[in-house]
């Protein structure tokens, strides 16, 4: 059932993208593919997992495929759709033994310039969000990943000061409807702001990010509140 839903979602996105492409003046597609194998002998000295309950395979083949399609209506409006496949041979997509579908939507966002203010760029949807970082790091140790977000880039002082601000929703456990008639805080939201400054011989980017964490959101770990209370 989950596979059918994934296929339906991918088909709907592609159909929508195709419709947009008919109206677009330009379509660009880029991507990359990688296939590689790993062989380990005596991995972790034992070949077992850390609890000693499972044995690891010595040889595995991995595959990664990414495709990014840009549908450009004009200089002020474009849409990007990114899909990817990441799996192990013999388990998911493109295998004969276990033909499951593992195509994932990797990027899906609309980007446009505000009419009359072409220097203001708005991006809405599943996108890459990278907080500023020192050149010491390959990427931000705080956040450099995909996020469903609304971001705005705008110049404040030409060639001197600009702003990047946005809102992202990382978790919405119950989505549209909570499980009862009582509303609960089941979301994890992020608000961020960066102010790149460029002066003669000086560059800096003050920034901040605030996360509002609902106590009823599912963060992927077990709630031990009841256990602690019973122990007291």
PDB file of C-alpha atoms in Angstrom:
ATOM      1  CA  UNK A   1       0.000   0.000   0.000  1.00  0.00           C
ATOM      2  CA  UNK A   2       2.852   2.377   0.885  1.00  0.00           C
ATOM      3  CA  UNK A   3       4.532   1.558  -2.428  1.00  0.00           C
ATOM      4  CA  UNK A   4       1.369   2.453  -4.368  1.00  0.00           C
ATOM      5  CA  UNK A   5       1.074   5.740  -2.476  1.00  0.00           C
ATOM      6  CA  UNK A   6       4.694   6.576  -3.270  1.00  0.00           C
ATOM      7  CA  UNK A   7       4.144   5.807  -6.950  1.00  0.00           C
ATOM      8  CA  UNK A   8       0.974   7.898  -7.035  1.00  0.00           C
ATOM      9  CA  UNK A   9       2.777  10.832  -5.411  1.00  0.00           C
ATOM     10  CA  UNK A  10       5.699  10.617  -7.824  1.00  0.00           C
ATOM     11  CA  UNK A  11       3.325  10.365 -10.797  1.00  0.00           C
ATOM     12  CA  UNK A  12       1.306  13.369  -9.633  1.00  0.00           C
ATOM     13  CA  UNK A  13       4.435  15.462  -9.201  1.00  0.00           C
ATOM     14  CA  UNK A  14       5.788  14.464 -12.598  1.00  0.00           C
ATOM     15  CA  UNK A  15       2.446  15.155 -14.301  1.00  0.00           C
ATOM     16  CA  UNK A  16       2.294  18.561 -12.640  1.00  0.00           C
ATOM     17  CA  UNK A  17       5.864  19.262 -13.651  1.00  0.00           C
ATOM     18  CA  UNK A  18       5.097  18.209 -17.245  1.00  0.00           C
ATOM     19  CA  UNK A  19       2.119  20.561 -17.360  1.00  0.00           C
ATOM     20  CA  UNK A  20       4.318  23.389 -16.129  1.00  0.00           C
ATOM     21  CA  UNK A  21       6.962  22.492 -18.688  1.00  0.00           C
ATOM     22  CA  UNK A  22       4.519  23.134 -21.541  1.00  0.00           C
ATOM     23  CA  UNK A  23       4.120  26.693 -20.337  1.00  0.00           C
ATOM     24  CA  UNK A  24       7.793  27.168 -19.519  1.00  0.00           C
ATOM     25  CA  UNK A  25      10.283  28.755 -21.874  1.00  0.00           C
ATOM     26  CA  UNK A  26      13.162  26.555 -20.704  1.00  0.00           C
ATOM     27  CA  UNK A  27      13.669  23.177 -19.039  1.00  0.00           C
ATOM     28  CA  UNK A  28      17.019  22.096 -17.611  1.00  0.00           C
ATOM     29  CA  UNK A  29      17.813  18.641 -16.244  1.00  0.00           C
ATOM     30  CA  UNK A  30      20.977  17.648 -14.391  1.00  0.00           C
ATOM     31  CA  UNK A  31      21.861  14.644 -12.301  1.00  0.00           C
ATOM     32  CA  UNK A  32      24.429  12.112 -11.231  1.00  0.00           C
ATOM     33  CA  UNK A  33      24.647   8.374 -10.698  1.00  0.00           C
ATOM     34  CA  UNK A  34      26.988   6.318  -8.523  1.00  0.00           C
ATOM     35  CA  UNK A  35      27.314   2.566  -8.064  1.00  0.00           C
ATOM     36  CA  UNK A  36      29.933   1.133  -5.727  1.00  0.00           C
ATOM     37  CA  UNK A  37      30.666  -2.000  -3.730  1.00  0.00           C
ATOM     38  CA  UNK A  38      32.111  -2.567  -0.272  1.00  0.00           C
ATOM     39  CA  UNK A  39      33.954  -5.635   0.934  1.00  0.00           C
ATOM     40  CA  UNK A  40      34.876  -6.074   4.585  1.00  0.00           C
ATOM     41  CA  UNK A  41      36.664  -8.984   6.217  1.00  0.00           C
ATOM     42  CA  UNK A  42      36.279  -9.177   9.975  1.00  0.00           C
ATOM     43  CA  UNK A  43      34.469  -5.861  10.151  1.00  0.00           C
ATOM     44  CA  UNK A  44      34.409  -4.517  13.719  1.00  0.00           C
ATOM     45  CA  UNK A  45      36.857  -7.392  14.456  1.00  0.00           C
ATOM     46  CA  UNK A  46      33.920  -9.804  14.857  1.00  0.00           C
ATOM     47  CA  UNK A  47      31.683  -9.268  11.804  1.00  0.00           C
ATOM     48  CA  UNK A  48      28.722  -8.858  14.160  1.00  0.00           C
ATOM     49  CA  UNK A  49      26.657  -5.861  15.127  1.00  0.00           C
ATOM     50  CA  UNK A  50      27.450  -4.090  18.399  1.00  0.00           C
ATOM     51  CA  UNK A  51      25.122  -6.314  20.443  1.00  0.00           C
ATOM     52  CA  UNK A  52      26.432  -9.536  18.927  1.00  0.00           C
ATOM     53  CA  UNK A  53      22.988 -10.636  17.740  1.00  0.00           C
ATOM     54  CA  UNK A  54      23.420 -10.171  13.959  1.00  0.00           C
ATOM     55  CA  UNK A  55      26.099 -11.022  11.417  1.00  0.00           C
ATOM     56  CA  UNK A  56      27.023  -8.469   8.750  1.00  0.00           C
ATOM     57  CA  UNK A  57      27.412  -9.324   5.062  1.00  0.00           C
ATOM     58  CA  UNK A  58      30.984  -9.125   3.811  1.00  0.00           C
ATOM     59  CA  UNK A  59      30.018  -7.729   0.399  1.00  0.00           C
ATOM     60  CA  UNK A  60      27.349  -5.187  -0.564  1.00  0.00           C
ATOM     61  CA  UNK A  61      26.657  -3.055  -3.646  1.00  0.00           C
ATOM     62  CA  UNK A  62      25.108   0.374  -3.202  1.00  0.00           C
ATOM     63  CA  UNK A  63      23.492   2.638  -5.767  1.00  0.00           C
ATOM     64  CA  UNK A  64      22.679   6.337  -5.738  1.00  0.00           C
ATOM     65  CA  UNK A  65      20.869   8.218  -8.499  1.00  0.00           C
ATOM     66  CA  UNK A  66      19.794  11.847  -8.391  1.00  0.00           C
ATOM     67  CA  UNK A  67      17.905  13.880 -11.001  1.00  0.00           C
ATOM     68  CA  UNK A  68      17.116  17.579 -10.719  1.00  0.00           C
ATOM     69  CA  UNK A  69      14.730  19.253 -13.169  1.00  0.00           C
ATOM     70  CA  UNK A  70      14.324  23.023 -13.404  1.00  0.00           C
ATOM     71  CA  UNK A  71      11.231  24.436 -15.090  1.00  0.00           C
ATOM     72  CA  UNK A  72      11.963  28.088 -15.843  1.00  0.00           C
ATOM     73  CA  UNK A  73       9.050  30.275 -16.909  1.00  0.00           C
ATOM     74  CA  UNK A  74      11.162  33.434 -16.999  1.00  0.00           C
ATOM     75  CA  UNK A  75      13.898  35.154 -15.024  1.00  0.00           C
ATOM     76  CA  UNK A  76      11.506  35.708 -12.155  1.00  0.00           C
ATOM     77  CA  UNK A  77       9.733  32.341 -11.785  1.00  0.00           C
ATOM     78  CA  UNK A  78      11.049  28.781 -11.700  1.00  0.00           C
ATOM     79  CA  UNK A  79      10.277  25.439 -10.110  1.00  0.00           C
ATOM     80  CA  UNK A  80      12.717  22.679  -9.188  1.00  0.00           C
ATOM     81  CA  UNK A  81      11.842  19.004  -8.778  1.00  0.00           C
ATOM     82  CA  UNK A  82      14.498  16.644  -7.497  1.00  0.00           C
ATOM     83  CA  UNK A  83      14.150  12.872  -7.199  1.00  0.00           C
ATOM     84  CA  UNK A  84      16.618  10.299  -5.933  1.00  0.00           C
ATOM     85  CA  UNK A  85      17.154   6.573  -5.504  1.00  0.00           C
ATOM     86  CA  UNK A  86      19.371   5.328  -2.688  1.00  0.00           C
ATOM     87  CA  UNK A  87      19.382   1.639  -1.953  1.00  0.00           C
ATOM     88  CA  UNK A  88      21.293  -1.646  -1.744  1.00  0.00           C
ATOM     89  CA  UNK A  89      21.260  -4.088  -4.654  1.00  0.00           C
ATOM     90  CA  UNK A  90      18.903  -6.975  -4.015  1.00  0.00           C
ATOM     91  CA  UNK A  91      16.526  -4.928  -1.901  1.00  0.00           C
ATOM     92  CA  UNK A  92      14.893  -2.028  -3.711  1.00  0.00           C
ATOM     93  CA  UNK A  93      14.530  -0.251  -7.033  1.00  0.00           C
ATOM     94  CA  UNK A  94      15.970  -1.778 -10.237  1.00  0.00           C
ATOM     95  CA  UNK A  95      16.377  -5.251  -8.754  1.00  0.00           C
ATOM     96  CA  UNK A  96      14.768  -8.428 -10.095  1.00  0.00           C
ATOM     97  CA  UNK A  97      14.487 -10.346  -6.839  1.00  0.00           C
ATOM     98  CA  UNK A  98      12.730  -7.730  -4.724  1.00  0.00           C
ATOM     99  CA  UNK A  99      11.238  -5.097  -7.044  1.00  0.00           C
ATOM    100  CA  UNK A 100      10.202  -2.479  -4.510  1.00  0.00           C
ATOM    101  CA  UNK A 101      10.081   1.173  -5.474  1.00  0.00           C
ATOM    102  CA  UNK A 102      12.261   3.527  -3.455  1.00  0.00           C
ATOM    103  CA  UNK A 103      12.109   6.688  -5.564  1.00  0.00           C
ATOM    104  CA  UNK A 104      12.051   9.652  -3.202  1.00  0.00           C
ATOM    105  CA  UNK A 105      11.192  13.285  -3.754  1.00  0.00           C
ATOM    106  CA  UNK A 106      14.389  15.057  -2.785  1.00  0.00           C
ATOM    107  CA  UNK A 107      13.570  18.666  -3.727  1.00  0.00           C
ATOM    108  CA  UNK A 108      10.304  20.372  -4.665  1.00  0.00           C
ATOM    109  CA  UNK A 109      10.159  24.139  -4.461  1.00  0.00           C
ATOM    110  CA  UNK A 110       8.895  27.229  -6.219  1.00  0.00           C
ATOM    111  CA  UNK A 111      11.249  30.196  -6.481  1.00  0.00           C
ATOM    112  CA  UNK A 112      10.253  33.642  -7.667  1.00  0.00           C
ATOM    113  CA  UNK A 113      11.256  37.306  -7.599  1.00  0.00           C
ATOM    114  CA  UNK A 114       8.793  39.711  -6.012  1.00  0.00           C
ATOM    115  CA  UNK A 115       7.122  41.760  -8.810  1.00  0.00           C
ATOM    116  CA  UNK A 116       8.507  45.280  -8.793  1.00  0.00           C
ATOM    117  CA  UNK A 117      11.326  44.227  -6.454  1.00  0.00           C
ATOM    118  CA  UNK A 118      13.450  41.892  -8.555  1.00  0.00           C
ATOM    119  CA  UNK A 119      16.192  41.799  -5.922  1.00  0.00           C
ATOM    120  CA  UNK A 120      13.880  40.056  -3.434  1.00  0.00           C
ATOM    121  CA  UNK A 121      13.830  36.285  -3.936  1.00  0.00           C
ATOM    122  CA  UNK A 122      11.267  34.002  -2.288  1.00  0.00           C
ATOM    123  CA  UNK A 123      11.614  30.214  -2.151  1.00  0.00           C
ATOM    124  CA  UNK A 124       8.795  27.989  -0.884  1.00  0.00           C
ATOM    125  CA  UNK A 125       8.823  24.203  -0.586  1.00  0.00           C
ATOM    126  CA  UNK A 126      11.218  21.353   0.148  1.00  0.00           C
ATOM    127  CA  UNK A 127      14.621  22.971  -0.329  1.00  0.00           C
ATOM    128  CA  UNK A 128      18.235  23.043   0.828  1.00  0.00           C
ATOM    129  CA  UNK A 129      18.663  25.257   3.877  1.00  0.00           C
ATOM    130  CA  UNK A 130      22.251  25.989   4.879  1.00  0.00           C
ATOM    131  CA  UNK A 131      22.980  28.163   7.869  1.00  0.00           C
ATOM    132  CA  UNK A 132      26.155  30.285   7.654  1.00  0.00           C
ATOM    133  CA  UNK A 133      29.354  28.564   8.724  1.00  0.00           C
ATOM    134  CA  UNK A 134      33.078  29.143   9.033  1.00  0.00           C
ATOM    135  CA  UNK A 135      35.346  27.956   6.229  1.00  0.00           C
ATOM    136  CA  UNK A 136      36.740  25.528   8.819  1.00  0.00           C
ATOM    137  CA  UNK A 137      33.651  23.375   8.258  1.00  0.00           C
ATOM    138  CA  UNK A 138      32.451  21.669   5.084  1.00  0.00           C
ATOM    139  CA  UNK A 139      28.900  22.631   6.028  1.00  0.00           C
ATOM    140  CA  UNK A 140      27.081  24.128   8.982  1.00  0.00           C
ATOM    141  CA  UNK A 141      27.348  21.931  12.111  1.00  0.00           C
ATOM    142  CA  UNK A 142      23.975  23.334  13.183  1.00  0.00           C
ATOM    143  CA  UNK A 143      21.883  22.842  10.022  1.00  0.00           C
ATOM    144  CA  UNK A 144      22.751  22.029   6.398  1.00  0.00           C
ATOM    145  CA  UNK A 145      20.015  19.785   5.050  1.00  0.00           C
ATOM    146  CA  UNK A 146      16.656  19.614   3.331  1.00  0.00           C
ATOM    147  CA  UNK A 147      13.800  21.465   4.990  1.00  0.00           C
ATOM    148  CA  UNK A 148      10.192  22.238   4.088  1.00  0.00           C
ATOM    149  CA  UNK A 149      10.485  25.984   4.417  1.00  0.00           C
ATOM    150  CA  UNK A 150       9.692  29.481   3.216  1.00  0.00           C
ATOM    151  CA  UNK A 151      12.831  31.596   2.795  1.00  0.00           C
ATOM    152  CA  UNK A 152      13.379  35.186   1.699  1.00  0.00           C
ATOM    153  CA  UNK A 153      16.599  36.754   0.417  1.00  0.00           C
ATOM    154  CA  UNK A 154      16.810  40.512   0.004  1.00  0.00           C
ATOM    155  CA  UNK A 155      19.446  43.271  -0.122  1.00  0.00           C
ATOM    156  CA  UNK A 156      19.212  45.952   2.559  1.00  0.00           C
ATOM    157  CA  UNK A 157      22.213  48.108   1.629  1.00  0.00           C
ATOM    158  CA  UNK A 158      23.608  47.527  -1.851  1.00  0.00           C
ATOM    159  CA  UNK A 159      26.871  45.561  -1.829  1.00  0.00           C
ATOM    160  CA  UNK A 160      27.058  45.964   1.955  1.00  0.00           C
ATOM    161  CA  UNK A 161      24.210  44.328   3.883  1.00  0.00           C
ATOM    162  CA  UNK A 162      21.623  41.698   2.944  1.00  0.00           C
ATOM    163  CA  UNK A 163      19.178  39.473   4.779  1.00  0.00           C
ATOM    164  CA  UNK A 164      18.204  35.817   4.662  1.00  0.00           C
ATOM    165  CA  UNK A 165      15.227  34.880   6.772  1.00  0.00           C
ATOM    166  CA  UNK A 166      12.767  32.038   6.848  1.00  0.00           C
ATOM    167  CA  UNK A 167      10.425  29.623   8.568  1.00  0.00           C
ATOM    168  CA  UNK A 168      10.591  25.847   8.372  1.00  0.00           C
ATOM    169  CA  UNK A 169       8.457  23.008   9.689  1.00  0.00           C
ATOM    170  CA  UNK A 170      10.563  19.977  10.548  1.00  0.00           C
ATOM    171  CA  UNK A 171       7.938  17.789  12.242  1.00  0.00           C
ATOM    172  CA  UNK A 172       4.144  17.787  12.316  1.00  0.00           C
ATOM    173  CA  UNK A 173       3.354  14.458  13.945  1.00  0.00           C
ATOM    174  CA  UNK A 174      -0.439  14.418  13.574  1.00  0.00           C
ATOM    175  CA  UNK A 175      -0.458  16.550  10.424  1.00  0.00           C
ATOM    176  CA  UNK A 176      -3.874  18.100   9.664  1.00  0.00           C
ATOM    177  CA  UNK A 177      -5.874  16.640  12.552  1.00  0.00           C
ATOM    178  CA  UNK A 178      -4.866  15.903  16.118  1.00  0.00           C
ATOM    179  CA  UNK A 179      -5.976  12.564  17.512  1.00  0.00           C
ATOM    180  CA  UNK A 180      -8.671  14.048  19.783  1.00  0.00           C
ATOM    181  CA  UNK A 181     -10.772  17.210  19.999  1.00  0.00           C
ATOM    182  CA  UNK A 182      -8.015  18.775  22.112  1.00  0.00           C
ATOM    183  CA  UNK A 183      -5.271  20.458  20.126  1.00  0.00           C
ATOM    184  CA  UNK A 184      -1.748  19.420  21.107  1.00  0.00           C
ATOM    185  CA  UNK A 185       1.685  20.843  20.346  1.00  0.00           C
ATOM    186  CA  UNK A 186       2.938  18.154  17.969  1.00  0.00           C
ATOM    187  CA  UNK A 187       5.145  20.339  15.729  1.00  0.00           C
ATOM    188  CA  UNK A 188       8.804  21.243  15.564  1.00  0.00           C
ATOM    189  CA  UNK A 189       9.224  24.623  13.866  1.00  0.00           C
ATOM    190  CA  UNK A 190      12.345  26.636  13.079  1.00  0.00           C
ATOM    191  CA  UNK A 191      12.799  30.379  12.565  1.00  0.00           C
ATOM    192  CA  UNK A 192      16.110  31.653  11.252  1.00  0.00           C
ATOM    193  CA  UNK A 193      17.747  34.949  10.307  1.00  0.00           C
ATOM    194  CA  UNK A 194      21.134  35.791   8.777  1.00  0.00           C
ATOM    195  CA  UNK A 195      22.594  39.221   7.990  1.00  0.00           C
ATOM    196  CA  UNK A 196      25.650  38.982   5.691  1.00  0.00           C
ATOM    197  CA  UNK A 197      27.813  42.096   6.030  1.00  0.00           C
ATOM    198  CA  UNK A 198      30.511  43.055   3.511  1.00  0.00           C
ATOM    199  CA  UNK A 199      32.836  46.007   4.099  1.00  0.00           C
ATOM    200  CA  UNK A 200      36.240  46.871   2.715  1.00  0.00           C
ATOM    201  CA  UNK A 201      38.568  44.165   4.033  1.00  0.00           C
ATOM    202  CA  UNK A 202      35.857  42.673   6.261  1.00  0.00           C
ATOM    203  CA  UNK A 203      33.123  40.046   5.924  1.00  0.00           C
ATOM    204  CA  UNK A 204      30.856  38.649   8.611  1.00  0.00           C
ATOM    205  CA  UNK A 205      27.467  36.960   8.856  1.00  0.00           C
ATOM    206  CA  UNK A 206      25.641  37.338  12.174  1.00  0.00           C
ATOM    207  CA  UNK A 207      22.869  34.765  12.322  1.00  0.00           C
ATOM    208  CA  UNK A 208      20.470  33.050  14.665  1.00  0.00           C
ATOM    209  CA  UNK A 209      18.012  30.182  14.674  1.00  0.00           C
ATOM    210  CA  UNK A 210      15.209  29.473  17.119  1.00  0.00           C
ATOM    211  CA  UNK A 211      13.385  26.142  17.270  1.00  0.00           C
ATOM    212  CA  UNK A 212       9.946  25.832  18.863  1.00  0.00           C
ATOM    213  CA  UNK A 213       9.601  22.219  19.998  1.00  0.00           C
ATOM    214  CA  UNK A 214       6.133  20.920  20.806  1.00  0.00           C
ATOM    215  CA  UNK A 215       6.075  18.541  23.750  1.00  0.00           C
ATOM    216  CA  UNK A 216       3.767  16.124  21.888  1.00  0.00           C
ATOM    217  CA  UNK A 217       5.849  15.843  18.721  1.00  0.00           C
ATOM    218  CA  UNK A 218       7.364  12.475  17.854  1.00  0.00           C
ATOM    219  CA  UNK A 219      11.138  12.957  18.023  1.00  0.00           C
ATOM    220  CA  UNK A 220      11.962   9.289  17.503  1.00  0.00           C
ATOM    221  CA  UNK A 221      12.848   8.428  21.077  1.00  0.00           C
ATOM    222  CA  UNK A 222      10.865   6.824  23.878  1.00  0.00           C
ATOM    223  CA  UNK A 223       9.208   9.037  26.448  1.00  0.00           C
ATOM    224  CA  UNK A 224      10.368   7.903  29.892  1.00  0.00           C
ATOM    225  CA  UNK A 225       8.281  10.378  31.891  1.00  0.00           C
ATOM    226  CA  UNK A 226       5.961   7.713  33.290  1.00  0.00           C
ATOM    227  CA  UNK A 227       8.887   5.505  34.290  1.00  0.00           C
ATOM    228  CA  UNK A 228      10.597   8.334  36.163  1.00  0.00           C
ATOM    229  CA  UNK A 229       7.413   9.317  37.962  1.00  0.00           C
ATOM    230  CA  UNK A 230       6.711   5.761  39.070  1.00  0.00           C
ATOM    231  CA  UNK A 231      10.269   5.494  40.347  1.00  0.00           C
ATOM    232  CA  UNK A 232       9.775   8.544  42.563  1.00  0.00           C
TER     233      UNK A 232
END
